[in-house]
Amino acid sequence: MTIEFLELQSPEELKGTNHPYVVFQHDQEKMKVQIPTTERIVLNVLDRSSCLLLSVREHNSIKNDNLGEVVIHYQDVPEVESTEAFILKDRKKLSERRRSQPKKSPFLSRKLLIRYRFYSYDPLITLLVSKELTLVRSFLSTNLTDAVSRAIVSFLVKQNLIETLLRDTLKKEVENTKAPQQLFRVDTSAIRMLHGYIHWTVGPWLRAILGEHVQQIIENPKGYEVDFRYESDEEAIKKNGENLKFCAIKFLCDIVYKGNVMCPNNIRSLCYLIAEAVKKKFPESGPKGVGGIIFLRCICRALVNPQVHLIDDEPSEEARRSLSLVSKIILNVANGMQFDKEEFMRQYNPLVEDFIPKINSFLKDISQEPNGIIGIPTFVQNTRTIIDHLDLIINHMVTNKEKVLKFLLAVDSGLDEGEEDRDRENLSVSGAVLLEKGDKGEEEKKENKGNEEKKEKG
């Protein structure tokens, strides 16, 4: 399939016929004869054209064999995460094809998905990797989603800047914590950024130390309930109590011993960064800070949501409940706290006391400074994936333009003399783009609201 420009409403922006966007091939995902297909079309949406008319042709067709056309308004593109669908307007040839082959034509409801040219991201990439990760740090003042956090982490891993991000994120989180008991307890944007890194790194390690025991509970989820509200048989509760105790011991032993031996360098590096950041403000709480991430945010979260890293399908309600009870014991050991409020869990306080020193030793061991630089997660990133992640970052910038702009435009005192003009230019360009997109969106909202009010009055 070939896409050609037929007409441009702002021709002064693309003069001549040698512009790289005059003719290009699309990146086709699927092509089946009897199923409408979806194409990803690459356009430079940073051009300021208000409207562009494209022609869609078949590869082996003659030059005038047009299958359809589509009108694309640039201002509509950035706000829809590059997934805006545009239905082709039928032309005569397409209408004839529809009448002759109404059920087999793959062109009856063809849609186009708008994409960016990769080099159009250069200003954004320059800002993302700029000195001290200024743009990335501005995101910590916004409401980050898990998807955006993972996109940022993925991009910085590719740029070998992940250690800088982790240091800045941990520093901000610790500075905003008033007491060591509160470390990493609140779901802040900094914590979500850490989750983004953890998401890419902990899977193999968690499966190695937890996978076998989790699978046993998934296959045989009954026999662990110890709460009299859910199990009225006293004999069953007593037996279940022993089962849960034995199960928790197996988990804890593998975490302490196997978890230490099999802990990869990237996890050790993260634990070291956590301990160092915490000790600067709370000198005696380095291991406790590491436990807040490794247990609360990693191991115990994986147990209550095993479908994320440990199993392929959603667990049954019984299995989820059993894993939750195991998680309670493990978390109390990590926190160094006995059970008090939940009477049915007090029977495990001796177990908690027995494993507290073992867990503290485990946390201390994996928090030692590793040899070499921070381990880089081993996940594949192709150009498509990178662009998808940059799209998420762009849309997050647009959604939070006021906070991001305020942060960006205030940063100029720390720039080196040779970099100052270039970085300020990038800041101003990015700021202008954000403002333009935001203003257009507000104008459209006001216009739509006005039209609705007129209809209601009419």
Short mmCIF file of N, CA and C in Angstrom, two decimals, residues 234-395:
data_model
loop_
_atom_site.label_atom_id
_atom_site.label_comp_id
_atom_site.label_asym_id
_atom_site.label_seq_id
_atom_site.Cartn_x
_atom_site.Cartn_y
_atom_site.Cartn_z
N GLU A 234 -13.87 -25.80 64.23
CA GLU A 234 -12.68 -25.58 65.04
C GLU A 234 -11.56 -26.53 64.69
N GLU A 235 -11.90 -27.79 64.41
CA GLU A 235 -10.87 -28.77 64.04
C GLU A 235 -10.21 -28.38 62.72
N ALA A 236 -11.03 -27.90 61.79
CA ALA A 236 -10.49 -27.48 60.49
C ALA A 236 -9.57 -26.27 60.66
N ILE A 237 -9.97 -25.33 61.53
CA ILE A 237 -9.14 -24.15 61.76
C ILE A 237 -7.79 -24.55 62.37
N LYS A 238 -7.82 -25.49 63.30
CA LYS A 238 -6.57 -25.94 63.92
C LYS A 238 -5.64 -26.59 62.89
N LYS A 239 -6.22 -27.44 62.04
CA LYS A 239 -5.42 -28.09 61.01
C LYS A 239 -4.92 -27.08 59.99
N ASN A 240 -5.80 -26.15 59.61
CA ASN A 240 -5.40 -25.12 58.65
C ASN A 240 -4.27 -24.24 59.21
N GLY A 241 -4.33 -24.01 60.54
CA GLY A 241 -3.28 -23.21 61.17
C GLY A 241 -1.91 -23.83 61.02
N GLU A 242 -1.85 -25.16 61.16
CA GLU A 242 -0.58 -25.86 60.98
C GLU A 242 -0.14 -25.82 59.52
N ASN A 243 -1.11 -25.98 58.62
CA ASN A 243 -0.78 -25.92 57.19
C ASN A 243 -0.20 -24.55 56.81
N LEU A 244 -0.83 -23.50 57.31
CA LEU A 244 -0.38 -22.14 56.99
C LEU A 244 1.00 -21.88 57.58
N LYS A 245 1.23 -22.36 58.80
CA LYS A 245 2.54 -22.17 59.43
C LYS A 245 3.64 -22.87 58.63
N PHE A 246 3.39 -24.11 58.24
CA PHE A 246 4.38 -24.87 57.47
C PHE A 246 4.63 -24.20 56.12
N CYS A 247 3.56 -23.71 55.50
CA CYS A 247 3.68 -23.05 54.19
C CYS A 247 4.49 -21.76 54.32
N ALA A 248 4.21 -20.95 55.36
CA ALA A 248 4.93 -19.70 55.56
C ALA A 248 6.41 -19.95 55.81
N ILE A 249 6.73 -21.01 56.55
CA ILE A 249 8.13 -21.35 56.81
C ILE A 249 8.85 -21.67 55.51
N LYS A 250 8.20 -22.41 54.62
CA LYS A 250 8.83 -22.73 53.33
C LYS A 250 9.11 -21.47 52.52
N PHE A 251 8.13 -20.57 52.48
CA PHE A 251 8.33 -19.31 51.77
C PHE A 251 9.50 -18.52 52.37
N LEU A 252 9.49 -18.37 53.69
CA LEU A 252 10.51 -17.56 54.36
C LEU A 252 11.90 -18.15 54.20
N CYS A 253 12.01 -19.46 54.28
CA CYS A 253 13.32 -20.10 54.11
C CYS A 253 13.88 -19.88 52.72
N ASP A 254 13.02 -20.01 51.71
CA ASP A 254 13.49 -19.80 50.34
C ASP A 254 13.83 -18.33 50.08
N ILE A 255 13.07 -17.42 50.69
CA ILE A 255 13.39 -16.00 50.54
C ILE A 255 14.76 -15.70 51.16
N VAL A 256 14.99 -16.21 52.37
CA VAL A 256 16.23 -15.91 53.09
C VAL A 256 17.44 -16.54 52.43
N TYR A 257 17.35 -17.79 52.03
CA TYR A 257 18.53 -18.50 51.54
C TYR A 257 18.60 -18.48 50.00
N LYS A 258 17.58 -18.98 49.36
CA LYS A 258 17.60 -19.00 47.89
C LYS A 258 17.55 -17.57 47.34
N GLY A 259 16.76 -16.70 47.99
CA GLY A 259 16.65 -15.33 47.52
C GLY A 259 17.97 -14.59 47.55
N ASN A 260 18.80 -14.88 48.53
CA ASN A 260 20.12 -14.24 48.63
C ASN A 260 21.06 -14.78 47.55
N VAL A 261 21.11 -16.09 47.44
CA VAL A 261 22.03 -16.72 46.48
C VAL A 261 21.68 -16.35 45.04
N MET A 262 20.39 -16.28 44.73
CA MET A 262 19.95 -16.06 43.35
C MET A 262 19.64 -14.60 43.05
N CYS A 263 19.87 -13.71 44.00
CA CYS A 263 19.56 -12.29 43.78
C CYS A 263 20.45 -11.71 42.68
N PRO A 264 19.87 -11.20 41.59
CA PRO A 264 20.67 -10.66 40.48
C PRO A 264 21.29 -9.32 40.83
N ASN A 265 22.26 -8.91 40.03
CA ASN A 265 23.00 -7.69 40.32
C ASN A 265 22.11 -6.46 40.28
N ASN A 266 21.10 -6.44 39.39
CA ASN A 266 20.26 -5.23 39.31
C ASN A 266 19.41 -5.05 40.57
N ILE A 267 18.98 -6.16 41.19
CA ILE A 267 18.23 -6.05 42.45
C ILE A 267 19.16 -5.64 43.59
N ARG A 268 20.35 -6.22 43.63
CA ARG A 268 21.31 -5.83 44.67
C ARG A 268 21.67 -4.34 44.54
N SER A 269 21.84 -3.88 43.32
CA SER A 269 22.17 -2.47 43.10
C SER A 269 21.05 -1.57 43.60
N LEU A 270 19.80 -1.96 43.30
CA LEU A 270 18.66 -1.18 43.77
C LEU A 270 18.63 -1.15 45.30
N CYS A 271 18.84 -2.30 45.94
CA CYS A 271 18.83 -2.36 47.40
C CYS A 271 19.95 -1.50 47.99
N TYR A 272 21.10 -1.50 47.35
CA TYR A 272 22.21 -0.67 47.82
C TYR A 272 21.85 0.81 47.73
N LEU A 273 21.24 1.23 46.62
CA LEU A 273 20.84 2.62 46.45
C LEU A 273 19.79 3.01 47.49
N ILE A 274 18.86 2.09 47.77
CA ILE A 274 17.83 2.36 48.79
C ILE A 274 18.48 2.56 50.16
N ALA A 275 19.37 1.62 50.53
CA ALA A 275 20.00 1.69 51.85
C ALA A 275 20.82 2.98 52.00
N GLU A 276 21.55 3.35 50.96
CA GLU A 276 22.37 4.56 51.03
C GLU A 276 21.51 5.81 51.16
N ALA A 277 20.41 5.86 50.41
CA ALA A 277 19.52 7.03 50.47
C ALA A 277 18.87 7.14 51.85
N VAL A 278 18.45 6.01 52.41
CA VAL A 278 17.77 6.02 53.71
C VAL A 278 18.73 6.40 54.83
N LYS A 279 19.96 5.86 54.79
CA LYS A 279 20.92 6.09 55.89
C LYS A 279 21.34 7.55 56.00
N LYS A 280 21.22 8.31 54.92
CA LYS A 280 21.59 9.73 54.99
C LYS A 280 20.64 10.51 55.90
N LYS A 281 19.39 10.08 55.98
CA LYS A 281 18.42 10.77 56.84
C LYS A 281 18.11 9.98 58.10
N PHE A 282 18.07 8.64 57.96
CA PHE A 282 17.79 7.77 59.11
C PHE A 282 18.92 6.75 59.21
N PRO A 283 20.02 7.10 59.89
CA PRO A 283 21.25 6.28 59.87
C PRO A 283 21.06 4.82 60.28
N GLU A 284 20.10 4.53 61.14
CA GLU A 284 19.92 3.16 61.64
C GLU A 284 18.86 2.38 60.87
N SER A 285 18.31 2.96 59.82
CA SER A 285 17.13 2.34 59.18
C SER A 285 17.37 1.88 57.75
N GLY A 286 18.63 1.67 57.38
CA GLY A 286 18.92 1.22 56.02
C GLY A 286 18.20 -0.07 55.65
N PRO A 287 18.36 -1.17 56.44
CA PRO A 287 17.67 -2.42 56.13
C PRO A 287 16.15 -2.29 56.14
N LYS A 288 15.61 -1.47 57.06
CA LYS A 288 14.16 -1.28 57.12
C LYS A 288 13.65 -0.64 55.83
N GLY A 289 14.42 0.31 55.30
CA GLY A 289 14.04 0.94 54.04
C GLY A 289 14.07 -0.05 52.89
N VAL A 290 15.10 -0.90 52.87
CA VAL A 290 15.19 -1.93 51.83
C VAL A 290 14.01 -2.89 51.94
N GLY A 291 13.65 -3.26 53.17
CA GLY A 291 12.51 -4.15 53.37
C GLY A 291 11.21 -3.54 52.89
N GLY A 292 11.08 -2.21 53.03
CA GLY A 292 9.87 -1.55 52.57
C GLY A 292 9.65 -1.70 51.08
N ILE A 293 10.75 -1.75 50.32
CA ILE A 293 10.63 -1.95 48.87
C ILE A 293 10.56 -3.43 48.53
N ILE A 294 11.51 -4.21 49.02
CA ILE A 294 11.63 -5.61 48.62
C ILE A 294 10.44 -6.45 49.09
N PHE A 295 9.94 -6.20 50.29
CA PHE A 295 8.82 -7.00 50.79
C PHE A 295 7.47 -6.35 50.49
N LEU A 296 7.26 -5.12 50.97
CA LEU A 296 5.96 -4.48 50.77
C LEU A 296 5.66 -4.25 49.30
N ARG A 297 6.64 -3.76 48.54
CA ARG A 297 6.41 -3.36 47.16
C ARG A 297 6.77 -4.42 46.14
N CYS A 298 7.35 -5.52 46.58
CA CYS A 298 7.83 -6.51 45.61
C CYS A 298 7.31 -7.91 45.95
N ILE A 299 7.85 -8.54 46.99
CA ILE A 299 7.51 -9.93 47.30
C ILE A 299 6.04 -10.08 47.70
N CYS A 300 5.59 -9.30 48.68
CA CYS A 300 4.20 -9.44 49.15
C CYS A 300 3.21 -8.99 48.09
N ARG A 301 3.56 -7.99 47.32
CA ARG A 301 2.67 -7.57 46.22
C ARG A 301 2.55 -8.68 45.18
N ALA A 302 3.65 -9.38 44.93
CA ALA A 302 3.61 -10.48 43.97
C ALA A 302 2.75 -11.63 44.49
N LEU A 303 2.71 -11.83 45.79
CA LEU A 303 1.90 -12.91 46.36
C LEU A 303 0.40 -12.61 46.27
N VAL A 304 0.01 -11.37 46.53
CA VAL A 304 -1.42 -11.04 46.48
C VAL A 304 -1.89 -10.79 45.05
N ASN A 305 -0.95 -10.56 44.13
CA ASN A 305 -1.29 -10.40 42.70
C ASN A 305 -0.36 -11.30 41.88
N PRO A 306 -0.47 -12.62 42.06
CA PRO A 306 0.50 -13.53 41.42
C PRO A 306 0.44 -13.54 39.91
N GLN A 307 -0.68 -13.07 39.33
CA GLN A 307 -0.81 -13.08 37.88
C GLN A 307 0.15 -12.10 37.20
N VAL A 308 0.72 -11.17 37.95
CA VAL A 308 1.62 -10.18 37.36
C VAL A 308 2.97 -10.80 37.02
N HIS A 309 3.54 -11.57 37.94
CA HIS A 309 4.89 -12.11 37.72
C HIS A 309 4.99 -13.63 37.86
N LEU A 310 4.04 -14.27 38.56
CA LEU A 310 4.26 -15.65 38.97
C LEU A 310 3.44 -16.69 38.22
N ILE A 311 2.24 -16.33 37.77
CA ILE A 311 1.39 -17.29 37.05
C ILE A 311 0.79 -16.61 35.83
N ASP A 312 0.26 -17.41 34.93
CA ASP A 312 -0.27 -16.86 33.67
C ASP A 312 -1.70 -16.35 33.80
N ASP A 313 -2.51 -17.03 34.61
CA ASP A 313 -3.93 -16.69 34.70
C ASP A 313 -4.28 -16.11 36.07
N GLU A 314 -5.48 -15.54 36.16
CA GLU A 314 -5.97 -15.04 37.44
C GLU A 314 -6.16 -16.20 38.42
N PRO A 315 -5.74 -16.05 39.67
CA PRO A 315 -5.94 -17.13 40.65
C PRO A 315 -7.39 -17.18 41.10
N SER A 316 -7.80 -18.32 41.64
CA SER A 316 -9.14 -18.42 42.20
C SER A 316 -9.22 -17.59 43.48
N GLU A 317 -10.43 -17.32 43.94
CA GLU A 317 -10.60 -16.53 45.17
C GLU A 317 -9.99 -17.25 46.37
N GLU A 318 -10.13 -18.58 46.41
CA GLU A 318 -9.55 -19.35 47.52
C GLU A 318 -8.03 -19.26 47.51
N ALA A 319 -7.44 -19.37 46.30
CA ALA A 319 -5.98 -19.30 46.19
C ALA A 319 -5.48 -17.90 46.57
N ARG A 320 -6.20 -16.88 46.12
CA ARG A 320 -5.80 -15.51 46.45
C ARG A 320 -5.87 -15.27 47.97
N ARG A 321 -6.90 -15.82 48.60
CA ARG A 321 -7.04 -15.68 50.05
C ARG A 321 -5.90 -16.38 50.78
N SER A 322 -5.56 -17.59 50.35
CA SER A 322 -4.47 -18.34 50.99
C SER A 322 -3.14 -17.62 50.83
N LEU A 323 -2.88 -17.10 49.64
CA LEU A 323 -1.64 -16.36 49.40
C LEU A 323 -1.61 -15.07 50.22
N SER A 324 -2.78 -14.48 50.41
CA SER A 324 -2.86 -13.26 51.22
C SER A 324 -2.47 -13.53 52.68
N LEU A 325 -2.90 -14.67 53.21
CA LEU A 325 -2.55 -15.03 54.59
C LEU A 325 -1.04 -15.27 54.73
N VAL A 326 -0.46 -15.94 53.74
CA VAL A 326 1.00 -16.13 53.75
C VAL A 326 1.71 -14.79 53.70
N SER A 327 1.19 -13.90 52.87
CA SER A 327 1.78 -12.57 52.72
C SER A 327 1.74 -11.79 54.03
N LYS A 328 0.66 -11.93 54.81
CA LYS A 328 0.56 -11.24 56.09
C LYS A 328 1.71 -11.63 57.02
N ILE A 329 1.99 -12.93 57.09
CA ILE A 329 3.06 -13.41 57.96
C ILE A 329 4.41 -12.87 57.50
N ILE A 330 4.67 -12.97 56.20
CA ILE A 330 5.95 -12.52 55.65
C ILE A 330 6.14 -11.02 55.88
N LEU A 331 5.09 -10.24 55.68
CA LEU A 331 5.21 -8.79 55.84
C LEU A 331 5.46 -8.40 57.30
N ASN A 332 4.81 -9.09 58.23
CA ASN A 332 5.05 -8.79 59.64
C ASN A 332 6.48 -9.14 60.06
N VAL A 333 7.01 -10.22 59.49
CA VAL A 333 8.41 -10.55 59.76
C VAL A 333 9.31 -9.44 59.24
N ALA A 334 9.05 -8.98 58.01
CA ALA A 334 9.87 -7.92 57.41
C ALA A 334 9.77 -6.62 58.19
N ASN A 335 8.59 -6.34 58.74
CA ASN A 335 8.39 -5.11 59.52
C ASN A 335 8.87 -5.24 60.96
N GLY A 336 9.18 -6.48 61.38
CA GLY A 336 9.60 -6.69 62.76
C GLY A 336 8.48 -6.46 63.75
N MET A 337 7.26 -6.78 63.36
CA MET A 337 6.08 -6.51 64.20
C MET A 337 5.28 -7.78 64.45
N GLN A 338 4.84 -7.97 65.68
CA GLN A 338 3.96 -9.09 66.01
C GLN A 338 2.52 -8.75 65.65
N PHE A 339 1.71 -9.79 65.48
CA PHE A 339 0.28 -9.60 65.23
C PHE A 339 -0.41 -9.18 66.52
N ASP A 340 -1.31 -8.21 66.42
CA ASP A 340 -2.02 -7.73 67.60
C ASP A 340 -3.51 -7.60 67.32
N LYS A 341 -3.88 -6.83 66.32
CA LYS A 341 -5.29 -6.56 66.04
C LYS A 341 -6.03 -7.80 65.55
N GLU A 342 -5.39 -8.61 64.73
CA GLU A 342 -6.03 -9.81 64.18
C GLU A 342 -5.75 -10.99 65.13
N GLU A 343 -6.72 -11.30 65.94
CA GLU A 343 -6.53 -12.32 66.97
C GLU A 343 -6.18 -13.68 66.37
N PHE A 344 -6.81 -14.01 65.24
CA PHE A 344 -6.59 -15.32 64.64
C PHE A 344 -5.17 -15.49 64.09
N MET A 345 -4.40 -14.37 63.96
CA MET A 345 -3.03 -14.44 63.46
C MET A 345 -1.99 -14.42 64.58
N ARG A 346 -2.43 -14.24 65.84
CA ARG A 346 -1.47 -14.13 66.94
C ARG A 346 -0.68 -15.42 67.15
N GLN A 347 -1.25 -16.55 66.74
CA GLN A 347 -0.56 -17.83 66.91
C GLN A 347 0.77 -17.87 66.15
N TYR A 348 0.96 -16.92 65.21
CA TYR A 348 2.19 -16.92 64.40
C TYR A 348 3.24 -15.94 64.92
N ASN A 349 2.99 -15.32 66.08
CA ASN A 349 3.98 -14.40 66.64
C ASN A 349 5.31 -15.07 66.97
N PRO A 350 5.34 -16.30 67.53
CA PRO A 350 6.63 -16.97 67.74
C PRO A 350 7.40 -17.17 66.43
N LEU A 351 6.67 -17.51 65.36
CA LEU A 351 7.31 -17.67 64.06
C LEU A 351 7.89 -16.34 63.57
N VAL A 352 7.12 -15.28 63.77
CA VAL A 352 7.59 -13.95 63.37
C VAL A 352 8.88 -13.60 64.11
N GLU A 353 8.89 -13.79 65.42
CA GLU A 353 10.07 -13.47 66.23
C GLU A 353 11.27 -14.31 65.81
N ASP A 354 11.03 -15.55 65.45
CA ASP A 354 12.13 -16.44 65.07
C ASP A 354 12.78 -16.01 63.77
N PHE A 355 11.99 -15.49 62.82
CA PHE A 355 12.54 -15.16 61.50
C PHE A 355 12.98 -13.70 61.36
N ILE A 356 12.66 -12.83 62.31
CA ILE A 356 13.06 -11.42 62.20
C ILE A 356 14.58 -11.27 62.02
N PRO A 357 15.43 -11.90 62.86
CA PRO A 357 16.88 -11.74 62.64
C PRO A 357 17.35 -12.34 61.32
N LYS A 358 16.71 -13.40 60.88
CA LYS A 358 17.10 -14.01 59.60
C LYS A 358 16.78 -13.07 58.44
N ILE A 359 15.61 -12.44 58.48
CA ILE A 359 15.22 -11.50 57.42
C ILE A 359 16.12 -10.27 57.45
N ASN A 360 16.44 -9.77 58.64
CA ASN A 360 17.34 -8.61 58.75
C ASN A 360 18.71 -8.91 58.16
N SER A 361 19.19 -10.12 58.41
CA SER A 361 20.48 -10.53 57.84
C SER A 361 20.39 -10.62 56.31
N PHE A 362 19.28 -11.14 55.82
CA PHE A 362 19.05 -11.23 54.37
C PHE A 362 19.05 -9.84 53.74
N LEU A 363 18.34 -8.89 54.35
CA LEU A 363 18.27 -7.53 53.82
C LEU A 363 19.64 -6.85 53.84
N LYS A 364 20.39 -7.11 54.89
CA LYS A 364 21.74 -6.53 54.99
C LYS A 364 22.65 -7.09 53.90
N ASP A 365 22.54 -8.38 53.63
CA ASP A 365 23.39 -9.02 52.62
C ASP A 365 23.11 -8.49 51.21
N ILE A 366 21.83 -8.36 50.86
CA ILE A 366 21.52 -7.93 49.49
C ILE A 366 21.65 -6.42 49.32
N SER A 367 21.96 -5.70 50.42
CA SER A 367 22.13 -4.25 50.34
C SER A 367 23.59 -3.83 50.27
N GLN A 368 24.50 -4.82 50.23
CA GLN A 368 25.91 -4.48 50.11
C GLN A 368 26.21 -3.93 48.73
N GLU A 369 27.21 -3.07 48.66
CA GLU A 369 27.57 -2.47 47.37
C GLU A 369 28.02 -3.56 46.41
N PRO A 370 27.34 -3.69 45.26
CA PRO A 370 27.69 -4.74 44.30
C PRO A 370 28.95 -4.38 43.53
N ASN A 371 29.56 -5.38 42.94
CA ASN A 371 30.71 -5.13 42.09
C ASN A 371 30.25 -4.60 40.74
N GLY A 372 30.90 -3.55 40.26
CA GLY A 372 30.54 -3.00 38.95
C GLY A 372 29.37 -2.05 39.04
N ILE A 373 28.90 -1.61 37.86
CA ILE A 373 27.80 -0.65 37.79
C ILE A 373 26.48 -1.37 37.98
N ILE A 374 25.43 -0.60 38.10
CA ILE A 374 24.10 -1.16 38.31
C ILE A 374 23.73 -2.09 37.16
N GLY A 375 23.15 -3.24 37.51
CA GLY A 375 22.75 -4.19 36.48
C GLY A 375 21.63 -3.64 35.61
N ILE A 376 21.73 -3.84 34.31
CA ILE A 376 20.71 -3.34 33.40
C ILE A 376 19.69 -4.46 33.12
N PRO A 377 18.41 -4.20 33.24
CA PRO A 377 17.40 -5.22 32.95
C PRO A 377 17.55 -5.77 31.54
N THR A 378 17.32 -7.05 31.39
CA THR A 378 17.47 -7.68 30.08
C THR A 378 16.12 -7.82 29.41
N PHE A 379 15.60 -6.73 28.85
CA PHE A 379 14.38 -6.82 28.08
C PHE A 379 14.60 -6.11 26.75
N VAL A 380 13.96 -6.63 25.72
CA VAL A 380 14.19 -6.17 24.35
C VAL A 380 13.36 -4.93 24.08
N GLN A 381 13.99 -3.94 23.41
CA GLN A 381 13.28 -2.74 23.02
C GLN A 381 13.55 -2.48 21.54
N ASN A 382 12.53 -2.59 20.72
CA ASN A 382 12.68 -2.23 19.32
C ASN A 382 12.18 -0.81 19.13
N THR A 383 12.32 -0.31 17.90
CA THR A 383 11.93 1.08 17.63
C THR A 383 10.45 1.30 17.91
N ARG A 384 9.61 0.34 17.54
CA ARG A 384 8.17 0.46 17.79
C ARG A 384 7.89 0.63 19.28
N THR A 385 8.55 -0.18 20.12
CA THR A 385 8.33 -0.09 21.56
C THR A 385 8.78 1.25 22.10
N ILE A 386 9.94 1.73 21.65
CA ILE A 386 10.45 3.02 22.12
C ILE A 386 9.47 4.13 21.76
N ILE A 387 8.94 4.11 20.53
CA ILE A 387 8.01 5.14 20.10
C ILE A 387 6.72 5.06 20.91
N ASP A 388 6.24 3.85 21.18
CA ASP A 388 5.05 3.70 22.03
C ASP A 388 5.27 4.36 23.39
N HIS A 389 6.45 4.13 23.97
CA HIS A 389 6.75 4.70 25.27
C HIS A 389 6.87 6.22 25.20
N LEU A 390 7.48 6.73 24.14
CA LEU A 390 7.59 8.18 23.99
C LEU A 390 6.21 8.81 23.79
N ASP A 391 5.31 8.11 23.11
CA ASP A 391 3.94 8.60 22.96
C ASP A 391 3.27 8.77 24.32
N LEU A 392 3.46 7.79 25.20
CA LEU A 392 2.89 7.88 26.54
C LEU A 392 3.45 9.08 27.30
N ILE A 393 4.75 9.29 27.15
CA ILE A 393 5.39 10.41 27.85
C ILE A 393 4.86 11.74 27.32
N ILE A 394 4.71 11.86 25.99
CA ILE A 394 4.20 13.09 25.39
C ILE A 394 2.79 13.39 25.92
N ASN A 395 1.94 12.40 25.92
CA ASN A 395 0.57 12.61 26.38
C ASN A 395 0.52 12.95 27.86
#
